[in-house]
Amino acid sequence: MPRSGKRRLFFALWPDDDLRTRIVRATRAEVRGTGGKPTPPENLHMTLHFLGPAPEELIAPLVERVSVLPLDPFELTLDQYGYWQRARTLWLGLQETPPTLAELARDLGRISNELGLPRERRAFIPHMTLARKVNRLTPREPPRPMHWFVHEFALVESVLGGPHSRYTILEHFG
Ligand code: 2AM
């Protein structure tokens, strides 16, 4: 834990082993084609809400409030690539955002804000970062659609430093 007592936190959907394997297989050629630095498979996730560096003592009330959020399981389909030029990332996303997913992200943002954390000003764009520091774009055949039955999400801590962030799941919900 950093000495400041702050922990870099976010809520995310975390794929299970089977889905993770499918994602890696389906996107390998595209990722290689960008010449970028692939996200290690165990790091693949979809952020629901990024809290940033949060005081340690906020974790307990956050978990308590989020635990009582009703979560209706839903399905999403990973079926398109996106590319952020400035951030130089290639990502996997959705042509259609299920309303339940957007609501969940909104609820998590609201709860975080009620606990004193800054409000997210950017629009929610569900995405899974596949590669960073990409050099070039290959022609983007859309990926084979992959269905994801979502029945849980997680509170995750990110530790920076080293070649890749290290993520630890602190709590599962749902
Ligand atoms: P990214 O993959 O698009 O970089 C842990 O860092 C997770 O939080 C990543 O999914 C990352 O998204 C996201 N993240 C990092 N900084 C963020 C910010 N300032 N706003 C929103 N999401 C952020």
PDB file of C-alpha atoms and ligand atoms in Angstrom:
ATOM      1  CA  MET A   1       0.000   0.000   0.000  1.00  0.00           C
ATOM      2  CA  PRO A   2       1.363   3.447  -0.815  1.00  0.00           C
ATOM      3  CA  ARG A   3       2.445   5.501   2.215  1.00  0.00           C
ATOM      4  CA  SER A   4      -0.097   8.219   1.440  1.00  0.00           C
ATOM      5  CA  GLY A   5      -2.883   5.814   2.476  1.00  0.00           C
ATOM      6  CA  LYS A   6      -4.473   6.234  -0.960  1.00  0.00           C
ATOM      7  CA  ARG A   7      -5.282   3.348  -3.194  1.00  0.00           C
ATOM      8  CA  ARG A   8      -5.926   3.493  -6.898  1.00  0.00           C
ATOM      9  CA  LEU A   9      -9.303   1.844  -7.342  1.00  0.00           C
ATOM     10  CA  PHE A  10     -11.793   1.033 -10.041  1.00  0.00           C
ATOM     11  CA  PHE A  11     -14.878  -1.090 -10.593  1.00  0.00           C
ATOM     12  CA  ALA A  12     -14.725  -3.494 -13.494  1.00  0.00           C
ATOM     13  CA  LEU A  13     -16.160  -6.494 -15.238  1.00  0.00           C
ATOM     14  CA  TRP A  14     -13.603  -9.255 -15.147  1.00  0.00           C
ATOM     15  CA  PRO A  15     -13.798 -12.035 -17.771  1.00  0.00           C
ATOM     16  CA  ASP A  16     -13.613 -15.629 -16.606  1.00  0.00           C
ATOM     17  CA  ASP A  17     -10.902 -17.939 -17.952  1.00  0.00           C
ATOM     18  CA  ASP A  18     -12.995 -19.212 -20.823  1.00  0.00           C
ATOM     19  CA  LEU A  19     -13.971 -15.778 -22.095  1.00  0.00           C
ATOM     20  CA  ARG A  20     -10.448 -14.464 -21.605  1.00  0.00           C
ATOM     21  CA  THR A  21      -9.092 -17.276 -23.780  1.00  0.00           C
ATOM     22  CA  ARG A  22     -11.670 -16.543 -26.462  1.00  0.00           C
ATOM     23  CA  ILE A  23     -10.843 -12.849 -26.421  1.00  0.00           C
ATOM     24  CA  VAL A  24      -7.114 -13.443 -26.713  1.00  0.00           C
ATOM     25  CA  ARG A  25      -7.613 -15.860 -29.614  1.00  0.00           C
ATOM     26  CA  ALA A  26     -10.087 -13.693 -31.468  1.00  0.00           C
ATOM     27  CA  THR A  27      -8.015 -10.513 -31.188  1.00  0.00           C
ATOM     28  CA  ARG A  28      -4.455 -11.804 -31.474  1.00  0.00           C
ATOM     29  CA  ALA A  29      -3.934 -10.907 -35.120  1.00  0.00           C
ATOM     30  CA  GLU A  30      -5.374  -7.440 -34.677  1.00  0.00           C
ATOM     31  CA  VAL A  31      -3.238  -6.774 -31.617  1.00  0.00           C
ATOM     32  CA  ARG A  32      -0.078  -7.954 -33.378  1.00  0.00           C
ATOM     33  CA  GLY A  33      -0.899  -5.841 -36.375  1.00  0.00           C
ATOM     34  CA  THR A  34      -0.790  -2.654 -34.357  1.00  0.00           C
ATOM     35  CA  GLY A  35       2.794  -3.228 -33.226  1.00  0.00           C
ATOM     36  CA  GLY A  36       1.704  -2.163 -29.730  1.00  0.00           C
ATOM     37  CA  LYS A  37       2.215  -3.598 -26.292  1.00  0.00           C
ATOM     38  CA  PRO A  38      -0.484  -6.201 -25.632  1.00  0.00           C
ATOM     39  CA  THR A  39      -2.400  -6.180 -22.359  1.00  0.00           C
ATOM     40  CA  PRO A  40      -1.357  -9.335 -20.479  1.00  0.00           C
ATOM     41  CA  PRO A  41      -4.321 -11.752 -20.646  1.00  0.00           C
ATOM     42  CA  GLU A  42      -4.773 -11.776 -16.866  1.00  0.00           C
ATOM     43  CA  ASN A  43      -5.173  -7.977 -16.944  1.00  0.00           C
ATOM     44  CA  LEU A  44      -8.015  -7.891 -19.473  1.00  0.00           C
ATOM     45  CA  HIS A  45     -11.098  -6.182 -18.024  1.00  0.00           C
ATOM     46  CA  MET A  46     -13.791  -3.645 -18.729  1.00  0.00           C
ATOM     47  CA  THR A  47     -13.816  -0.651 -16.406  1.00  0.00           C
ATOM     48  CA  LEU A  48     -17.229   0.381 -15.109  1.00  0.00           C
ATOM     49  CA  HIS A  49     -16.054   3.314 -13.068  1.00  0.00           C
ATOM     50  CA  PHE A  50     -12.606   4.621 -12.259  1.00  0.00           C
ATOM     51  CA  LEU A  51     -12.288   6.083  -8.753  1.00  0.00           C
ATOM     52  CA  GLY A  52      -8.668   7.104  -8.942  1.00  0.00           C
ATOM     53  CA  PRO A  53      -6.540   7.386  -5.802  1.00  0.00           C
ATOM     54  CA  ALA A  54      -9.012   6.983  -2.961  1.00  0.00           C
ATOM     55  CA  PRO A  55      -8.460   7.142   0.801  1.00  0.00           C
ATOM     56  CA  GLU A  56      -8.075   3.718   2.317  1.00  0.00           C
ATOM     57  CA  GLU A  57     -10.891   4.324   4.807  1.00  0.00           C
ATOM     58  CA  LEU A  58     -13.363   4.836   1.992  1.00  0.00           C
ATOM     59  CA  ILE A  59     -13.183   1.196   0.947  1.00  0.00           C
ATOM     60  CA  ALA A  60     -15.433  -0.178   3.709  1.00  0.00           C
ATOM     61  CA  PRO A  61     -18.339   2.273   3.177  1.00  0.00           C
ATOM     62  CA  LEU A  62     -17.960   1.921  -0.570  1.00  0.00           C
ATOM     63  CA  VAL A  63     -18.233  -1.851  -0.389  1.00  0.00           C
ATOM     64  CA  GLU A  64     -21.175  -1.590   1.968  1.00  0.00           C
ATOM     65  CA  ARG A  65     -23.143   0.690  -0.345  1.00  0.00           C
ATOM     66  CA  VAL A  66     -22.285  -1.108  -3.540  1.00  0.00           C
ATOM     67  CA  SER A  67     -23.183  -4.510  -2.033  1.00  0.00           C
ATOM     68  CA  VAL A  68     -26.833  -3.529  -1.824  1.00  0.00           C
ATOM     69  CA  LEU A  69     -27.088  -2.411  -5.460  1.00  0.00           C
ATOM     70  CA  PRO A  70     -29.437  -4.784  -7.218  1.00  0.00           C
ATOM     71  CA  LEU A  71     -27.689  -6.400 -10.176  1.00  0.00           C
ATOM     72  CA  ASP A  72     -29.887  -7.983 -12.818  1.00  0.00           C
ATOM     73  CA  PRO A  73     -27.660 -10.289 -14.842  1.00  0.00           C
ATOM     74  CA  PHE A  74     -27.363  -9.160 -18.451  1.00  0.00           C
ATOM     75  CA  GLU A  75     -25.587 -10.070 -21.630  1.00  0.00           C
ATOM     76  CA  LEU A  76     -23.233  -7.929 -23.647  1.00  0.00           C
ATOM     77  CA  THR A  77     -21.586  -8.589 -26.971  1.00  0.00           C
ATOM     78  CA  LEU A  78     -17.987  -7.670 -27.673  1.00  0.00           C
ATOM     79  CA  ASP A  79     -18.109  -7.008 -31.372  1.00  0.00           C
ATOM     80  CA  GLN A  80     -16.052  -4.018 -32.435  1.00  0.00           C
ATOM     81  CA  TYR A  81     -12.599  -2.543 -32.254  1.00  0.00           C
ATOM     82  CA  GLY A  82     -11.914   1.001 -31.258  1.00  0.00           C
ATOM     83  CA  TYR A  83      -8.746   3.017 -31.406  1.00  0.00           C
ATOM     84  CA  TRP A  84      -7.809   6.067 -29.365  1.00  0.00           C
ATOM     85  CA  GLN A  85      -5.229   8.024 -31.204  1.00  0.00           C
ATOM     86  CA  ARG A  86      -4.075  10.282 -28.396  1.00  0.00           C
ATOM     87  CA  ALA A  87      -3.799   7.470 -25.854  1.00  0.00           C
ATOM     88  CA  ARG A  88      -2.472   5.161 -28.589  1.00  0.00           C
ATOM     89  CA  THR A  89      -4.646   2.274 -27.470  1.00  0.00           C
ATOM     90  CA  LEU A  90      -6.511  -0.402 -29.316  1.00  0.00           C
ATOM     91  CA  TRP A  91      -9.614  -1.663 -27.551  1.00  0.00           C
ATOM     92  CA  LEU A  92     -12.456  -4.071 -27.855  1.00  0.00           C
ATOM     93  CA  GLY A  93     -15.927  -2.680 -27.386  1.00  0.00           C
ATOM     94  CA  LEU A  94     -19.609  -3.014 -28.059  1.00  0.00           C
ATOM     95  CA  GLN A  95     -21.777  -1.763 -30.868  1.00  0.00           C
ATOM     96  CA  GLU A  96     -24.633  -1.631 -28.412  1.00  0.00           C
ATOM     97  CA  THR A  97     -24.364  -0.792 -24.744  1.00  0.00           C
ATOM     98  CA  PRO A  98     -26.999  -2.704 -22.765  1.00  0.00           C
ATOM     99  CA  PRO A  99     -28.999  -0.239 -20.633  1.00  0.00           C
ATOM    100  CA  THR A 100     -28.228  -2.301 -17.507  1.00  0.00           C
ATOM    101  CA  LEU A 101     -24.506  -1.824 -18.107  1.00  0.00           C
ATOM    102  CA  ALA A 102     -24.840   1.946 -18.463  1.00  0.00           C
ATOM    103  CA  GLU A 103     -27.034   2.074 -15.345  1.00  0.00           C
ATOM    104  CA  LEU A 104     -24.530   0.087 -13.339  1.00  0.00           C
ATOM    105  CA  ALA A 105     -21.715   2.427 -14.359  1.00  0.00           C
ATOM    106  CA  ARG A 106     -23.876   5.411 -13.472  1.00  0.00           C
ATOM    107  CA  ASP A 107     -24.827   3.973 -10.066  1.00  0.00           C
ATOM    108  CA  LEU A 108     -21.191   3.263  -9.215  1.00  0.00           C
ATOM    109  CA  GLY A 109     -20.268   6.803 -10.182  1.00  0.00           C
ATOM    110  CA  ARG A 110     -23.072   8.211  -8.082  1.00  0.00           C
ATOM    111  CA  ILE A 111     -22.111   6.197  -4.997  1.00  0.00           C
ATOM    112  CA  SER A 112     -18.439   7.154  -5.369  1.00  0.00           C
ATOM    113  CA  ASN A 113     -19.428  10.784  -5.689  1.00  0.00           C
ATOM    114  CA  GLU A 114     -21.680  10.591  -2.622  1.00  0.00           C
ATOM    115  CA  LEU A 115     -18.640   9.390  -0.697  1.00  0.00           C
ATOM    116  CA  GLY A 116     -16.714  12.454  -1.748  1.00  0.00           C
ATOM    117  CA  LEU A 117     -14.799  11.250  -4.786  1.00  0.00           C
ATOM    118  CA  PRO A 118     -14.711  13.381  -7.919  1.00  0.00           C
ATOM    119  CA  ARG A 119     -17.491  12.988 -10.434  1.00  0.00           C
ATOM    120  CA  GLU A 120     -16.626  11.325 -13.741  1.00  0.00           C
ATOM    121  CA  ARG A 121     -16.998  13.946 -16.436  1.00  0.00           C
ATOM    122  CA  ARG A 122     -16.271  11.773 -19.421  1.00  0.00           C
ATOM    123  CA  ALA A 123     -18.964   9.777 -21.149  1.00  0.00           C
ATOM    124  CA  PHE A 124     -18.965   6.081 -20.374  1.00  0.00           C
ATOM    125  CA  ILE A 125     -17.499   4.174 -23.310  1.00  0.00           C
ATOM    126  CA  PRO A 126     -17.385   0.505 -22.408  1.00  0.00           C
ATOM    127  CA  HIS A 127     -14.075  -0.867 -23.615  1.00  0.00           C
ATOM    128  CA  MET A 128     -11.414  -3.423 -22.915  1.00  0.00           C
ATOM    129  CA  THR A 129      -7.913  -2.161 -23.632  1.00  0.00           C
ATOM    130  CA  LEU A 130      -6.119  -4.721 -25.787  1.00  0.00           C
ATOM    131  CA  ALA A 131      -2.869  -2.921 -26.544  1.00  0.00           C
ATOM    132  CA  ARG A 132      -1.078   0.291 -25.668  1.00  0.00           C
ATOM    133  CA  LYS A 133       1.590   2.257 -27.488  1.00  0.00           C
ATOM    134  CA  VAL A 134       0.185   1.126 -30.791  1.00  0.00           C
ATOM    135  CA  ASN A 135       2.139   2.285 -33.823  1.00  0.00           C
ATOM    136  CA  ARG A 136      -0.185   1.586 -36.663  1.00  0.00           C
ATOM    137  CA  LEU A 137      -3.679   0.597 -37.494  1.00  0.00           C
ATOM    138  CA  THR A 138      -4.261  -2.509 -39.503  1.00  0.00           C
ATOM    139  CA  PRO A 139      -7.444  -2.786 -41.551  1.00  0.00           C
ATOM    140  CA  ARG A 140     -10.010  -3.538 -38.914  1.00  0.00           C
ATOM    141  CA  GLU A 141     -12.121  -6.528 -39.659  1.00  0.00           C
ATOM    142  CA  PRO A 142     -14.601  -6.536 -36.814  1.00  0.00           C
ATOM    143  CA  PRO A 143     -13.923  -9.364 -34.379  1.00  0.00           C
ATOM    144  CA  ARG A 144     -16.094 -12.415 -34.242  1.00  0.00           C
ATOM    145  CA  PRO A 145     -18.819 -11.343 -31.790  1.00  0.00           C
ATOM    146  CA  MET A 146     -18.232 -12.689 -28.307  1.00  0.00           C
ATOM    147  CA  HIS A 147     -21.088 -12.903 -25.862  1.00  0.00           C
ATOM    148  CA  TRP A 148     -20.531 -12.194 -22.212  1.00  0.00           C
ATOM    149  CA  PHE A 149     -23.106 -13.179 -19.634  1.00  0.00           C
ATOM    150  CA  VAL A 150     -22.490 -10.740 -16.805  1.00  0.00           C
ATOM    151  CA  HIS A 151     -23.611 -11.670 -13.318  1.00  0.00           C
ATOM    152  CA  GLU A 152     -20.929 -10.034 -11.233  1.00  0.00           C
ATOM    153  CA  PHE A 153     -18.437  -7.197 -11.116  1.00  0.00           C
ATOM    154  CA  ALA A 154     -15.459  -6.348  -8.967  1.00  0.00           C
ATOM    155  CA  LEU A 155     -13.717  -3.621  -7.021  1.00  0.00           C
ATOM    156  CA  VAL A 156     -10.107  -3.673  -8.128  1.00  0.00           C
ATOM    157  CA  GLU A 157      -6.893  -2.060  -6.979  1.00  0.00           C
ATOM    158  CA  SER A 158      -4.315  -1.034  -9.507  1.00  0.00           C
ATOM    159  CA  VAL A 159      -0.668  -0.729  -8.598  1.00  0.00           C
ATOM    160  CA  LEU A 160       1.388   1.147 -11.136  1.00  0.00           C
ATOM    161  CA  GLY A 161       5.043   0.617 -11.876  1.00  0.00           C
ATOM    162  CA  GLY A 162       6.748  -2.147 -13.759  1.00  0.00           C
ATOM    163  CA  PRO A 163       5.978  -2.922 -17.363  1.00  0.00           C
ATOM    164  CA  HIS A 164       2.263  -3.405 -16.650  1.00  0.00           C
ATOM    165  CA  SER A 165      -0.165  -2.349 -13.960  1.00  0.00           C
ATOM    166  CA  ARG A 166      -0.791  -4.998 -11.348  1.00  0.00           C
ATOM    167  CA  TYR A 167      -4.425  -5.556 -10.513  1.00  0.00           C
ATOM    168  CA  THR A 168      -5.842  -7.132  -7.377  1.00  0.00           C
ATOM    169  CA  ILE A 169      -9.516  -7.887  -6.990  1.00  0.00           C
ATOM    170  CA  LEU A 170     -10.565  -6.626  -3.560  1.00  0.00           C
ATOM    171  CA  GLU A 171     -14.223  -7.569  -3.664  1.00  0.00           C
ATOM    172  CA  HIS A 172     -16.752  -9.325  -5.896  1.00  0.00           C
ATOM    173  CA  PHE A 173     -20.345  -8.121  -6.192  1.00  0.00           C
ATOM    174  CA  GLY A 174     -23.378  -9.842  -7.627  1.00  0.00           C
TER     175      GLY A 174
HETATM  176  P1  2AM B   1      -7.892   2.243 -19.924  1.00  0.00           P
HETATM  177  O1  2AM B   1      -7.731   0.762 -20.075  1.00  0.00           O
HETATM  178  O2  2AM B   1      -8.715   2.828 -20.999  1.00  0.00           O
HETATM  179  O3  2AM B   1      -6.585   2.939 -19.724  1.00  0.00           O
HETATM  180  C1  2AM B   1      -7.222   0.804 -14.504  1.00  0.00           C
HETATM  181  O4  2AM B   1      -6.259   1.751 -14.816  1.00  0.00           O
HETATM  182  C2  2AM B   1      -8.452   0.979 -15.354  1.00  0.00           C
HETATM  183  O5  2AM B   1      -9.014   2.273 -15.128  1.00  0.00           O
HETATM  184  C3  2AM B   1      -8.203   0.884 -16.848  1.00  0.00           C
HETATM  185  O6  2AM B   1      -9.280   0.178 -17.424  1.00  0.00           O
HETATM  186  C4  2AM B   1      -8.183   2.300 -17.329  1.00  0.00           C
HETATM  187  O7  2AM B   1      -8.722   2.485 -18.596  1.00  0.00           O
HETATM  188  C5  2AM B   1      -9.095   2.972 -16.342  1.00  0.00           C
HETATM  189  N1  2AM B   1      -8.678   4.357 -16.122  1.00  0.00           N
HETATM  190  C6  2AM B   1      -7.458   4.788 -15.791  1.00  0.00           C
HETATM  191  N2  2AM B   1      -7.457   6.127 -15.638  1.00  0.00           N
HETATM  192  C7  2AM B   1      -8.710   6.546 -15.881  1.00  0.00           C
HETATM  193  C8  2AM B   1      -9.369   7.806 -15.858  1.00  0.00           C
HETATM  194  N3  2AM B   1      -8.711   8.931 -15.551  1.00  0.00           N
HETATM  195  N4  2AM B   1     -10.677   7.843 -16.159  1.00  0.00           N
HETATM  196  C9  2AM B   1     -11.346   6.727 -16.466  1.00  0.00           C
HETATM  197  N5  2AM B   1     -10.794   5.511 -16.490  1.00  0.00           N
HETATM  198  C10 2AM B   1      -9.498   5.406 -16.195  1.00  0.00           C
END
